[in-house]
């Protein structure tokens, strides 16, 4: 090569050294017959081929990474779909369990209502039996001291009213004590009111009926509308009073609680009412 070619080669080499990224453009230049020609050296061709190979490798690596990322994304989507399906199945199962629980609660409430109705019927039957037997026994006993039948009936009526008052008072006090005891450790699932009533029903024998009997007799002794011969005491009809108190206490455990109807003195024992 002449001096012109050497200058062209030097120019190409400078271009490569200053801007390697443009190596693929680097070439040797020379002038022949007044025209400018260029050619690439073997070294430059090899460098360009190496750069192309590296670019190809980088491209393949990018493709591989992209494919891997895509597969990972697809796996994640499948996993999310699976998790979503499992979550939906759990939700449906929970809804079924909730519905079954609601059905169970409804059945329990129906049973409680039936028990309350049976309890009311039992109380009514007990009350009727008491008035049929205990009242007759008390009336017969009282008639041996009092000739006036109306006075005897008034005494029995007052005994019934005072027995209900005493039993209702004892029930309220007993209920307050039970609520205080249960509130220390109560955690459900039923309401506190239901828990208190269930306890009272199961432990009804803890009712201190004798205290109510004493309270009734004391109230009868100072009642302004009844009197009794001084040589005898109302304690002689304590058997009737005791049973009246028991029935009255049991009636308070019903929902709603039962009470005696308002009546004038003596009307309670009308055989046709």
mmCIF file of C-alpha atoms in Angstrom:
data_model
loop_
_atom_site.group_PDB
_atom_site.id
_atom_site.type_symbol
_atom_site.label_atom_id
_atom_site.label_comp_id
_atom_site.label_asym_id
_atom_site.label_seq_id
_atom_site.Cartn_x
_atom_site.Cartn_y
_atom_site.Cartn_z
ATOM 1 C CA UNK A 1 0.000 0.000 0.000
ATOM 2 C CA UNK A 2 1.113 3.551 -0.696
ATOM 3 C CA UNK A 3 1.125 6.413 1.715
ATOM 4 C CA UNK A 4 -2.526 7.149 1.026
ATOM 5 C CA UNK A 5 -3.529 3.625 1.989
ATOM 6 C CA UNK A 6 -1.428 3.830 5.110
ATOM 7 C CA UNK A 7 -3.215 7.030 6.079
ATOM 8 C CA UNK A 8 -6.552 5.416 5.435
ATOM 9 C CA UNK A 9 -5.605 2.444 7.591
ATOM 10 C CA UNK A 10 -4.416 4.724 10.344
ATOM 11 C CA UNK A 11 -7.689 6.651 10.123
ATOM 12 C CA UNK A 12 -9.726 3.442 10.372
ATOM 13 C CA UNK A 13 -7.676 2.233 13.304
ATOM 14 C CA UNK A 14 -8.245 5.516 15.116
ATOM 15 C CA UNK A 15 -11.972 5.218 14.535
ATOM 16 C CA UNK A 16 -11.979 1.715 16.044
ATOM 17 C CA UNK A 17 -9.894 2.717 19.077
ATOM 18 C CA UNK A 18 -12.003 5.810 19.816
ATOM 19 C CA UNK A 19 -15.406 4.248 19.174
ATOM 20 C CA UNK A 20 -15.295 0.441 19.501
ATOM 21 C CA UNK A 21 -19.097 0.267 19.240
ATOM 22 C CA UNK A 22 -18.706 1.357 15.651
ATOM 23 C CA UNK A 23 -16.137 -1.285 14.883
ATOM 24 C CA UNK A 24 -18.407 -2.811 12.300
ATOM 25 C CA UNK A 25 -17.969 0.458 10.332
ATOM 26 C CA UNK A 26 -14.190 0.489 10.559
ATOM 27 C CA UNK A 27 -12.356 -0.246 7.303
ATOM 28 C CA UNK A 28 -9.208 0.529 5.458
ATOM 29 C CA UNK A 29 -9.421 3.169 2.774
ATOM 30 C CA UNK A 30 -7.183 3.720 -0.244
ATOM 31 C CA UNK A 31 -7.259 5.791 -3.444
ATOM 32 C CA UNK A 32 -6.697 4.313 -6.829
ATOM 33 C CA UNK A 33 -6.971 6.201 -10.110
ATOM 34 C CA UNK A 34 -8.503 9.134 -8.253
ATOM 35 C CA UNK A 35 -11.244 7.031 -6.604
ATOM 36 C CA UNK A 36 -11.609 6.229 -2.870
ATOM 37 C CA UNK A 37 -11.877 2.513 -2.027
ATOM 38 C CA UNK A 38 -12.227 0.681 1.300
ATOM 39 C CA UNK A 39 -11.612 -2.821 2.475
ATOM 40 C CA UNK A 40 -11.741 -4.564 5.770
ATOM 41 C CA UNK A 41 -8.806 -6.268 7.289
ATOM 42 C CA UNK A 42 -9.033 -9.852 8.559
ATOM 43 C CA UNK A 43 -8.655 -8.605 12.110
ATOM 44 C CA UNK A 44 -11.572 -6.216 11.742
ATOM 45 C CA UNK A 45 -13.753 -8.921 10.225
ATOM 46 C CA UNK A 46 -12.994 -11.251 13.094
ATOM 47 C CA UNK A 47 -13.803 -8.530 15.605
ATOM 48 C CA UNK A 48 -17.104 -7.832 13.897
ATOM 49 C CA UNK A 49 -17.929 -11.548 13.764
ATOM 50 C CA UNK A 50 -17.071 -11.858 17.457
ATOM 51 C CA UNK A 51 -19.318 -8.944 18.309
ATOM 52 C CA UNK A 52 -22.123 -10.442 16.246
ATOM 53 C CA UNK A 53 -21.662 -13.789 17.984
ATOM 54 C CA UNK A 54 -21.742 -12.099 21.388
ATOM 55 C CA UNK A 55 -24.877 -10.206 20.372
ATOM 56 C CA UNK A 56 -26.437 -13.472 19.215
ATOM 57 C CA UNK A 57 -25.564 -15.128 22.512
ATOM 58 C CA UNK A 58 -27.020 -12.176 24.412
ATOM 59 C CA UNK A 59 -30.145 -12.365 22.314
ATOM 60 C CA UNK A 60 -30.522 -16.081 22.928
ATOM 61 C CA UNK A 61 -29.930 -15.524 26.645
ATOM 62 C CA UNK A 62 -32.622 -12.844 26.646
ATOM 63 C CA UNK A 63 -34.997 -15.186 24.853
ATOM 64 C CA UNK A 64 -34.248 -17.949 27.356
ATOM 65 C CA UNK A 65 -34.785 -15.617 30.291
ATOM 66 C CA UNK A 66 -37.986 -14.308 28.738
ATOM 67 C CA UNK A 67 -39.257 -17.838 28.191
ATOM 68 C CA UNK A 68 -38.339 -18.753 31.765
ATOM 69 C CA UNK A 69 -40.075 -15.649 33.060
ATOM 70 C CA UNK A 70 -43.127 -16.462 30.973
ATOM 71 C CA UNK A 71 -43.227 -20.025 32.272
ATOM 72 C CA UNK A 72 -42.831 -18.743 35.831
ATOM 73 C CA UNK A 73 -45.659 -16.277 35.234
ATOM 74 C CA UNK A 74 -47.859 -19.032 33.840
ATOM 75 C CA UNK A 75 -47.038 -21.241 36.849
ATOM 76 C CA UNK A 76 -47.874 -18.354 39.171
ATOM 77 C CA UNK A 77 -51.167 -17.795 37.349
ATOM 78 C CA UNK A 78 -52.008 -21.479 37.657
ATOM 79 C CA UNK A 79 -51.096 -21.388 41.339
ATOM 80 C CA UNK A 80 -53.258 -18.316 41.879
ATOM 81 C CA UNK A 81 -56.155 -20.010 40.101
ATOM 82 C CA UNK A 82 -55.692 -23.099 42.257
ATOM 83 C CA UNK A 83 -55.530 -20.997 45.426
ATOM 84 C CA UNK A 84 -58.601 -19.065 44.337
ATOM 85 C CA UNK A 85 -60.513 -22.285 43.694
ATOM 86 C CA UNK A 86 -59.454 -23.651 47.092
ATOM 87 C CA UNK A 87 -60.490 -20.396 48.762
ATOM 88 C CA UNK A 88 -63.871 -20.513 47.029
ATOM 89 C CA UNK A 89 -64.333 -24.132 48.133
ATOM 90 C CA UNK A 90 -63.488 -23.182 51.721
ATOM 91 C CA UNK A 91 -65.916 -20.275 51.567
ATOM 92 C CA UNK A 92 -68.683 -22.509 50.251
ATOM 93 C CA UNK A 93 -67.902 -25.066 52.961
ATOM 94 C CA UNK A 94 -67.979 -22.329 55.620
ATOM 95 C CA UNK A 95 -71.316 -21.088 54.281
ATOM 96 C CA UNK A 96 -72.727 -24.613 54.434
ATOM 97 C CA UNK A 97 -71.439 -24.998 57.995
ATOM 98 C CA UNK A 98 -72.956 -21.642 58.910
ATOM 99 C CA UNK A 99 -76.288 -22.653 57.430
ATOM 100 C CA UNK A 100 -76.169 -25.951 59.300
ATOM 101 C CA UNK A 101 -75.323 -24.045 62.493
ATOM 102 C CA UNK A 102 -78.266 -21.714 61.914
ATOM 103 C CA UNK A 103 -80.510 -24.724 61.337
ATOM 104 C CA UNK A 104 -79.208 -26.265 64.549
ATOM 105 C CA UNK A 105 -79.861 -23.028 66.449
ATOM 106 C CA UNK A 106 -83.376 -22.893 65.033
ATOM 107 C CA UNK A 107 -83.986 -26.482 66.070
ATOM 108 C CA UNK A 108 -82.626 -25.753 69.547
ATOM 109 C CA UNK A 109 -84.898 -22.732 69.813
ATOM 110 C CA UNK A 110 -87.866 -24.827 68.660
ATOM 111 C CA UNK A 111 -87.037 -27.426 71.307
ATOM 112 C CA UNK A 112 -86.752 -24.706 73.936
ATOM 113 C CA UNK A 113 -90.126 -23.337 72.873
ATOM 114 C CA UNK A 114 -91.651 -26.804 73.062
ATOM 115 C CA UNK A 115 -90.069 -27.341 76.481
ATOM 116 C CA UNK A 116 -91.452 -23.987 77.612
ATOM 117 C CA UNK A 117 -94.919 -24.976 76.395
ATOM 118 C CA UNK A 118 -94.673 -28.354 78.106
ATOM 119 C CA UNK A 119 -93.396 -26.626 81.228
ATOM 120 C CA UNK A 120 -96.335 -24.251 81.167
ATOM 121 C CA UNK A 121 -98.740 -27.132 80.709
ATOM 122 C CA UNK A 122 -97.053 -28.993 83.539
ATOM 123 C CA UNK A 123 -97.313 -25.942 85.794
ATOM 124 C CA UNK A 124 -100.972 -25.526 84.917
ATOM 125 C CA UNK A 125 -101.632 -29.195 85.638
ATOM 126 C CA UNK A 126 -99.710 -28.987 88.895
ATOM 127 C CA UNK A 127 -101.614 -25.873 89.850
ATOM 128 C CA UNK A 128 -104.914 -27.521 89.044
ATOM 129 C CA UNK A 129 -103.948 -30.609 91.008
ATOM 130 C CA UNK A 130 -102.895 -28.468 93.956
ATOM 131 C CA UNK A 131 -106.168 -26.597 93.947
ATOM 132 C CA UNK A 132 -108.052 -29.834 93.505
ATOM 133 C CA UNK A 133 -106.414 -31.677 96.374
ATOM 134 C CA UNK A 134 -104.344 -29.371 98.585
ATOM 135 C CA UNK A 135 -107.012 -26.679 98.513
ATOM 136 C CA UNK A 136 -109.699 -29.124 99.553
ATOM 137 C CA UNK A 137 -107.485 -30.450 102.345
ATOM 138 C CA UNK A 138 -106.709 -26.893 103.494
ATOM 139 C CA UNK A 139 -110.354 -25.892 103.210
ATOM 140 C CA UNK A 140 -111.442 -28.901 105.244
ATOM 141 C CA UNK A 141 -108.807 -28.126 107.859
ATOM 142 C CA UNK A 142 -109.803 -24.450 108.050
ATOM 143 C CA UNK A 143 -113.499 -25.283 108.267
ATOM 144 C CA UNK A 144 -112.804 -27.128 111.494
ATOM 145 C CA UNK A 145 -111.905 -23.746 113.032
ATOM 146 C CA UNK A 146 -113.960 -21.329 110.915
ATOM 147 C CA UNK A 147 -117.614 -21.830 110.141
ATOM 148 C CA UNK A 148 -117.865 -19.139 107.460
ATOM 149 C CA UNK A 149 -117.006 -20.690 104.026
ATOM 150 C CA UNK A 150 -116.433 -17.278 102.460
ATOM 151 C CA UNK A 151 -113.796 -16.464 105.070
ATOM 152 C CA UNK A 152 -112.111 -19.793 104.428
ATOM 153 C CA UNK A 153 -112.015 -19.112 100.679
ATOM 154 C CA UNK A 154 -110.652 -15.620 101.315
ATOM 155 C CA UNK A 155 -107.840 -17.061 103.435
ATOM 156 C CA UNK A 156 -106.887 -19.542 100.700
ATOM 157 C CA UNK A 157 -107.027 -16.794 98.077
ATOM 158 C CA UNK A 158 -104.717 -14.557 100.107
ATOM 159 C CA UNK A 159 -102.378 -17.533 100.629
ATOM 160 C CA UNK A 160 -102.183 -18.006 96.855
ATOM 161 C CA UNK A 161 -101.503 -14.315 96.154
ATOM 162 C CA UNK A 162 -98.866 -14.012 98.876
ATOM 163 C CA UNK A 163 -97.236 -17.260 97.745
ATOM 164 C CA UNK A 164 -96.796 -15.896 94.226
ATOM 165 C CA UNK A 165 -95.406 -12.612 95.554
ATOM 166 C CA UNK A 166 -92.890 -14.415 97.762
ATOM 167 C CA UNK A 167 -91.878 -16.903 95.053
ATOM 168 C CA UNK A 168 -91.384 -14.149 92.451
ATOM 169 C CA UNK A 169 -89.253 -12.192 94.885
ATOM 170 C CA UNK A 170 -87.157 -15.282 95.687
ATOM 171 C CA UNK A 171 -86.787 -16.005 91.950
ATOM 172 C CA UNK A 172 -85.443 -12.495 91.248
ATOM 173 C CA UNK A 173 -82.924 -12.786 94.069
ATOM 174 C CA UNK A 174 -81.873 -16.289 93.009
ATOM 175 C CA UNK A 175 -81.475 -15.120 89.409
ATOM 176 C CA UNK A 176 -79.228 -12.231 90.467
ATOM 177 C CA UNK A 177 -76.995 -14.593 92.451
ATOM 178 C CA UNK A 178 -76.723 -17.001 89.538
ATOM 179 C CA UNK A 179 -75.904 -14.179 87.115
ATOM 180 C CA UNK A 180 -73.151 -12.938 89.421
ATOM 181 C CA UNK A 181 -71.630 -16.420 89.682
ATOM 182 C CA UNK A 182 -71.776 -17.196 85.954
ATOM 183 C CA UNK A 183 -70.447 -13.793 84.878
ATOM 184 C CA UNK A 184 -67.056 -14.650 86.403
ATOM 185 C CA UNK A 185 -66.352 -17.386 83.867
ATOM 186 C CA UNK A 186 -69.077 -17.161 81.217
ATOM 187 C CA UNK A 187 -67.863 -17.384 77.604
ATOM 188 C CA UNK A 188 -70.917 -18.438 75.559
ATOM 189 C CA UNK A 189 -71.907 -19.534 72.959
ATOM 190 C CA UNK A 190 -75.423 -18.977 74.295
ATOM 191 C CA UNK A 191 -76.470 -15.669 75.765
ATOM 192 C CA UNK A 192 -75.957 -14.906 79.430
ATOM 193 C CA UNK A 193 -79.728 -14.765 79.957
ATOM 194 C CA UNK A 194 -80.203 -18.248 78.465
ATOM 195 C CA UNK A 195 -77.310 -19.600 80.534
ATOM 196 C CA UNK A 196 -78.807 -18.153 83.728
ATOM 197 C CA UNK A 197 -82.254 -19.588 83.008
ATOM 198 C CA UNK A 198 -80.838 -23.007 82.090
ATOM 199 C CA UNK A 199 -78.906 -23.078 85.372
ATOM 200 C CA UNK A 200 -81.982 -22.127 87.402
ATOM 201 C CA UNK A 201 -84.079 -24.798 85.694
ATOM 202 C CA UNK A 202 -81.448 -27.479 86.361
ATOM 203 C CA UNK A 203 -80.873 -26.323 89.943
ATOM 204 C CA UNK A 204 -84.466 -25.496 90.861
ATOM 205 C CA UNK A 205 -84.212 -27.694 93.927
ATOM 206 C CA UNK A 206 -81.846 -25.062 95.408
ATOM 207 C CA UNK A 207 -84.837 -22.772 95.847
ATOM 208 C CA UNK A 208 -85.288 -22.128 99.566
ATOM 209 C CA UNK A 209 -89.018 -22.695 99.587
ATOM 210 C CA UNK A 210 -89.238 -22.758 103.369
ATOM 211 C CA UNK A 211 -88.119 -19.114 103.536
ATOM 212 C CA UNK A 212 -90.928 -18.198 101.159
ATOM 213 C CA UNK A 213 -93.424 -20.160 103.266
ATOM 214 C CA UNK A 214 -92.362 -18.261 106.383
ATOM 215 C CA UNK A 215 -92.639 -14.974 104.484
ATOM 216 C CA UNK A 216 -96.156 -15.849 103.285
ATOM 217 C CA UNK A 217 -97.368 -16.820 106.769
ATOM 218 C CA UNK A 218 -95.933 -13.596 108.192
ATOM 219 C CA UNK A 219 -97.734 -11.548 105.519
ATOM 220 C CA UNK A 220 -100.998 -13.409 106.179
ATOM 221 C CA UNK A 221 -100.768 -12.785 109.926
ATOM 222 C CA UNK A 222 -100.902 -9.025 109.340
ATOM 223 C CA UNK A 223 -103.263 -9.052 106.375
ATOM 224 C CA UNK A 224 -106.152 -6.607 107.046
ATOM 225 C CA UNK A 225 -108.868 -8.623 105.255
ATOM 226 C CA UNK A 226 -108.453 -11.979 106.948
ATOM 227 C CA UNK A 227 -108.490 -13.089 110.546
ATOM 228 C CA UNK A 228 -107.877 -16.324 112.357
ATOM 229 C CA UNK A 229 -108.793 -17.611 115.798
ATOM 230 C CA UNK A 230 -105.955 -16.696 118.213
ATOM 231 C CA UNK A 231 -105.508 -20.274 119.372
ATOM 232 C CA UNK A 232 -104.435 -21.496 115.898
ATOM 233 C CA UNK A 233 -101.896 -20.387 113.255
ATOM 234 C CA UNK A 234 -101.765 -20.197 109.453
ATOM 235 C CA UNK A 235 -98.874 -22.632 109.630
ATOM 236 C CA UNK A 236 -101.489 -25.382 109.525
ATOM 237 C CA UNK A 237 -101.933 -24.726 105.804
ATOM 238 C CA UNK A 238 -98.147 -24.550 105.163
ATOM 239 C CA UNK A 239 -98.396 -27.636 102.929
ATOM 240 C CA UNK A 240 -100.660 -25.720 100.530
ATOM 241 C CA UNK A 241 -98.463 -22.611 100.740
ATOM 242 C CA UNK A 242 -95.314 -24.669 100.034
ATOM 243 C CA UNK A 243 -96.775 -26.200 96.885
ATOM 244 C CA UNK A 244 -98.098 -22.824 95.734
ATOM 245 C CA UNK A 245 -94.615 -21.334 96.135
ATOM 246 C CA UNK A 246 -93.016 -24.194 94.198
ATOM 247 C CA UNK A 247 -95.425 -23.810 91.304
ATOM 248 C CA UNK A 248 -95.070 -20.021 91.299
ATOM 249 C CA UNK A 249 -91.258 -20.324 91.223
ATOM 250 C CA UNK A 250 -91.392 -22.819 88.327
ATOM 251 C CA UNK A 251 -93.699 -20.509 86.397
ATOM 252 C CA UNK A 252 -91.022 -17.787 86.457
ATOM 253 C CA UNK A 253 -88.630 -20.009 84.451
ATOM 254 C CA UNK A 254 -91.005 -20.063 81.486
ATOM 255 C CA UNK A 255 -90.813 -17.717 78.521
ATOM 256 C CA UNK A 256 -92.786 -15.624 79.065
ATOM 257 C CA UNK A 257 -93.171 -16.229 82.820
ATOM 258 C CA UNK A 258 -96.654 -17.072 84.079
ATOM 259 C CA UNK A 259 -98.505 -15.349 86.868
ATOM 260 C CA UNK A 260 -101.895 -15.628 88.521
ATOM 261 C CA UNK A 261 -104.711 -13.686 86.923
ATOM 262 C CA UNK A 262 -106.224 -10.697 88.632
ATOM 263 C CA UNK A 263 -109.343 -11.628 90.547
ATOM 264 C CA UNK A 264 -111.485 -10.455 93.379
ATOM 265 C CA UNK A 265 -111.161 -12.250 96.687
ATOM 266 C CA UNK A 266 -112.569 -15.752 96.501
ATOM 267 C CA UNK A 267 -112.928 -15.762 92.708
ATOM 268 C CA UNK A 268 -109.732 -17.748 92.243
ATOM 269 C CA UNK A 269 -111.435 -20.856 93.552
ATOM 270 C CA UNK A 270 -114.579 -20.691 91.466
ATOM 271 C CA UNK A 271 -115.006 -24.239 90.204
ATOM 272 C CA UNK A 272 -116.213 -22.998 86.803
ATOM 273 C CA UNK A 273 -113.265 -20.659 86.054
#
